[in-house]
Amino acid sequence: MKIKKYNLNSKDIWNNFNKDAKNGLFMFDRNYMDYHSDRFIDNSLMFYENEKLIALLPCNVSQNILYSHQGLTFGGFIVDENMKQSKMLECFEVLKEYMKENNFKKLIYKSTPYIYHKIPAQEDLYALFRNNAKLFRRDIASVIDYGNMIRINSKKRNKINKSKKSGIDIVYSDKFRDFINLENEILSKYHNTKAVHTSDEMEYLKLSFSNNIHLYEARQSSQILAGVVVYEYDNVIHTQYMANSDEGRKIGALDLLIDFLINEKYTDRKYFDFGISTENGGQFLNHGLISQKEEFGGRGVIYDFYELCI
């Protein structure tokens, strides 16, 4: 087995493997990963056995540390249905040798939550355990299982029904400026930060992945009150960004929009993932945020981070 460092000449090979992988996602497509290539030094790896590609590992490097990958929500090994446990252990042995040869001190590994797997693909977690990797961060996301939905409580349902009488329109948009401006306004006011993406970046990604990235807005008299950016995967709908104006909070605009997405738009999926409610490397739980997600029936799914020292 040998490792090849990814380069642009391998773009189509990478993308074709990811498309057919048992845990491949559009987020691992090079057209998505490379839009922010100026922010990260890419060090993605391709694993070959007898000249056949058997695994991908999206990575970037910073200060002699290999990350999988700082520009992605989660990541880790991308493998096809032929990957078995013994082969994954071999991948880790080869990876450790590669890291030693290239003077990497450690690997920071973001595992992909199981709900995003097309078929079971947790061979990497066992291999991490066998190699004494340390679990150093754990985030909690709130997820609705469409096969076992929890009824929304009556208080929340009454609030949504009231919002339906407020003249709020749910609209689909491919123009992100108003939403990103709202997102930045809220983030600046309450968290002293700003959105990871600019409106131009989101519109570029939307153009490149028109079947996967969607913006829904709640408007009243053409004014944006709330918005949700949805990332659509095979099994999962993920709310990548949510924003709610002060006026939107008063009349339940975001609740109405989320209810539409869960109970009308995306009823054909397995899971609806609200994303994480933790901060400070998982050490702080935003109780207010997670309670809002739990009121819709979301329950816990873990996002794990591991450290493998060489």
Tab-separated table of C-alpha atoms in Angstrom, residues 73-230:
chain	number	residue	atom	x	y	z
A	73	THR	CA	-17.659	20.408	9.218
A	74	PHE	CA	-16.343	16.861	9.581
A	75	GLY	CA	-14.225	14.472	7.542
A	76	GLY	CA	-11.976	11.484	7.988
A	77	PHE	CA	-11.336	8.558	5.667
A	78	ILE	CA	-13.554	8.296	2.588
A	79	VAL	CA	-13.891	4.654	1.551
A	80	ASP	CA	-15.965	2.449	-0.717
A	81	GLU	CA	-17.944	-0.665	0.174
A	82	ASN	CA	-14.854	-2.860	-0.281
A	83	MET	CA	-13.126	-1.347	2.747
A	84	LYS	CA	-12.905	-3.875	5.575
A	85	GLN	CA	-11.497	-3.540	9.066
A	86	SER	CA	-8.120	-5.185	8.493
A	87	LYS	CA	-7.512	-2.964	5.473
A	88	MET	CA	-8.344	0.166	7.473
A	89	LEU	CA	-5.766	-0.851	10.079
A	90	GLU	CA	-3.222	-1.091	7.258
A	91	CYS	CA	-4.225	2.381	6.069
A	92	PHE	CA	-3.413	3.769	9.499
A	93	GLU	CA	-0.026	2.037	9.562
A	94	VAL	CA	0.871	3.538	6.198
A	95	LEU	CA	-0.472	6.918	7.318
A	96	LYS	CA	1.717	6.903	10.434
A	97	GLU	CA	4.793	6.116	8.337
A	98	TYR	CA	3.914	8.951	5.961
A	99	MET	CA	3.562	11.341	8.892
A	100	LYS	CA	6.940	10.324	10.334
A	101	GLU	CA	8.649	10.742	6.969
A	102	ASN	CA	7.145	14.218	6.573
A	103	ASN	CA	7.772	15.359	10.155
A	104	PHE	CA	4.154	15.650	11.225
A	105	LYS	CA	3.776	15.649	15.008
A	106	LYS	CA	0.165	14.539	15.135
A	107	LEU	CA	-3.112	14.056	13.299
A	108	ILE	CA	-6.301	15.880	14.296
A	109	TYR	CA	-9.132	13.716	13.002
A	110	LYS	CA	-12.788	14.726	12.642
A	111	SER	CA	-14.943	11.634	12.271
A	112	THR	CA	-18.064	11.749	10.123
A	113	PRO	CA	-21.229	11.080	12.195
A	114	TYR	CA	-22.816	7.744	11.347
A	115	ILE	CA	-26.043	9.299	10.088
A	116	TYR	CA	-24.134	10.557	7.029
A	117	HIS	CA	-22.988	7.067	5.999
A	118	LYS	CA	-24.811	5.420	3.097
A	119	ILE	CA	-23.843	2.052	4.582
A	120	PRO	CA	-21.925	1.433	7.849
A	121	ALA	CA	-18.442	2.967	7.697
A	122	GLN	CA	-16.955	3.217	11.181
A	123	GLU	CA	-13.842	1.153	10.530
A	124	ASP	CA	-11.831	4.323	11.149
A	125	LEU	CA	-13.076	4.637	14.738
A	126	TYR	CA	-11.832	1.166	15.634
A	127	ALA	CA	-8.501	1.899	13.959
A	128	LEU	CA	-8.178	5.121	15.957
A	129	PHE	CA	-8.778	3.149	19.157
A	130	ARG	CA	-6.205	0.523	18.179
A	131	ASN	CA	-3.653	3.266	17.571
A	132	ASN	CA	-4.252	4.900	20.951
A	133	ALA	CA	-5.812	8.033	19.512
A	134	LYS	CA	-7.208	10.355	22.161
A	135	LEU	CA	-10.781	11.634	22.052
A	136	PHE	CA	-10.231	15.302	22.914
A	137	ARG	CA	-13.406	17.011	21.718
A	138	ARG	CA	-17.026	15.965	21.536
A	139	ASP	CA	-19.832	18.136	20.155
A	140	ILE	CA	-23.523	17.337	20.465
A	141	ALA	CA	-25.867	17.840	17.523
A	142	SER	CA	-29.657	17.590	17.580
A	143	VAL	CA	-31.145	15.244	14.990
A	144	ILE	CA	-34.658	14.202	14.017
A	145	ASP	CA	-35.039	10.559	12.981
A	146	TYR	CA	-37.889	10.517	10.456
A	147	GLY	CA	-38.500	6.853	11.244
A	148	ASN	CA	-39.135	7.659	14.911
A	149	MET	CA	-40.307	11.249	15.104
A	150	ILE	CA	-41.072	12.861	18.452
A	151	ARG	CA	-44.203	14.952	18.575
A	152	ILE	CA	-43.635	18.710	18.880
A	153	ASN	CA	-44.949	19.948	22.225
A	154	SER	CA	-48.264	21.796	22.226
A	155	LYS	CA	-46.717	25.140	23.204
A	156	LYS	CA	-44.403	25.094	20.183
A	157	ARG	CA	-47.204	23.927	17.870
A	158	ASN	CA	-49.498	26.726	19.052
A	159	LYS	CA	-46.739	29.263	18.439
A	160	ILE	CA	-46.228	27.968	14.894
A	161	ASN	CA	-49.956	28.036	14.175
A	162	LYS	CA	-50.052	31.647	15.370
A	163	SER	CA	-47.121	32.518	13.088
A	164	LYS	CA	-49.035	31.165	10.098
A	165	LYS	CA	-51.524	34.000	10.581
A	166	SER	CA	-48.848	36.725	10.546
A	167	GLY	CA	-48.565	37.080	6.786
A	168	ILE	CA	-45.172	35.388	6.586
A	169	ASP	CA	-44.152	33.998	3.198
A	170	ILE	CA	-41.702	31.096	2.862
A	171	VAL	CA	-39.571	31.698	-0.231
A	172	TYR	CA	-36.728	29.846	-1.958
A	173	SER	CA	-33.820	32.027	-3.033
A	174	ASP	CA	-30.480	31.713	-4.790
A	175	LYS	CA	-29.409	35.230	-3.751
A	176	PHE	CA	-27.566	35.133	-0.444
A	177	ARG	CA	-26.802	38.806	0.246
A	178	ASP	CA	-29.834	39.590	2.436
A	179	PHE	CA	-29.408	36.379	4.406
A	180	ILE	CA	-25.666	36.803	5.017
A	181	ASN	CA	-26.245	40.435	6.048
A	182	LEU	CA	-28.846	39.228	8.561
A	183	GLU	CA	-26.535	36.453	9.754
A	184	ASN	CA	-23.670	38.914	10.266
A	185	GLU	CA	-25.947	41.350	12.075
A	186	ILE	CA	-27.039	38.653	14.539
A	187	LEU	CA	-23.553	37.169	14.981
A	188	SER	CA	-22.018	40.596	15.558
A	189	LYS	CA	-24.702	41.642	18.040
A	190	TYR	CA	-24.783	38.474	20.142
A	191	HIS	CA	-21.457	36.692	19.543
A	192	ASN	CA	-18.970	39.340	18.322
A	193	THR	CA	-18.167	37.329	15.204
A	194	LYS	CA	-19.316	36.993	11.587
A	195	ALA	CA	-20.407	34.315	9.120
A	196	VAL	CA	-17.750	31.921	7.841
A	197	HIS	CA	-18.894	32.438	4.241
A	198	THR	CA	-19.469	35.649	2.293
A	199	SER	CA	-22.552	35.997	0.099
A	200	ASP	CA	-20.354	35.700	-3.009
A	201	GLU	CA	-18.866	32.442	-1.717
A	202	MET	CA	-22.294	31.002	-0.954
A	203	GLU	CA	-23.598	31.950	-4.396
A	204	TYR	CA	-20.546	30.327	-5.993
A	205	LEU	CA	-21.109	27.138	-3.986
A	206	LYS	CA	-24.826	27.205	-4.774
A	207	LEU	CA	-24.036	27.482	-8.483
A	208	SER	CA	-21.596	24.564	-8.245
A	209	PHE	CA	-23.873	22.376	-6.094
A	210	SER	CA	-27.362	23.463	-7.075
A	211	ASN	CA	-28.893	20.133	-5.998
A	212	ASN	CA	-27.276	20.205	-2.565
A	213	ILE	CA	-27.224	23.779	-1.246
A	214	HIS	CA	-30.497	25.625	-0.698
A	215	LEU	CA	-31.582	28.893	0.908
A	216	TYR	CA	-35.066	29.289	2.358
A	217	GLU	CA	-36.263	32.612	3.751
A	218	ALA	CA	-39.207	33.801	5.822
A	219	ARG	CA	-40.293	37.216	4.566
A	220	GLN	CA	-43.014	39.682	5.448
A	221	SER	CA	-43.795	42.415	2.913
A	222	SER	CA	-40.540	41.496	1.120
A	223	GLN	CA	-38.470	42.077	4.299
A	224	ILE	CA	-36.342	39.126	5.388
A	225	LEU	CA	-37.180	38.001	8.919
A	226	ALA	CA	-35.387	34.649	9.072
A	227	GLY	CA	-33.466	32.262	6.865
A	228	VAL	CA	-32.020	28.762	6.757
A	229	VAL	CA	-29.235	27.461	4.517
A	230	VAL	CA	-29.773	23.747	3.993
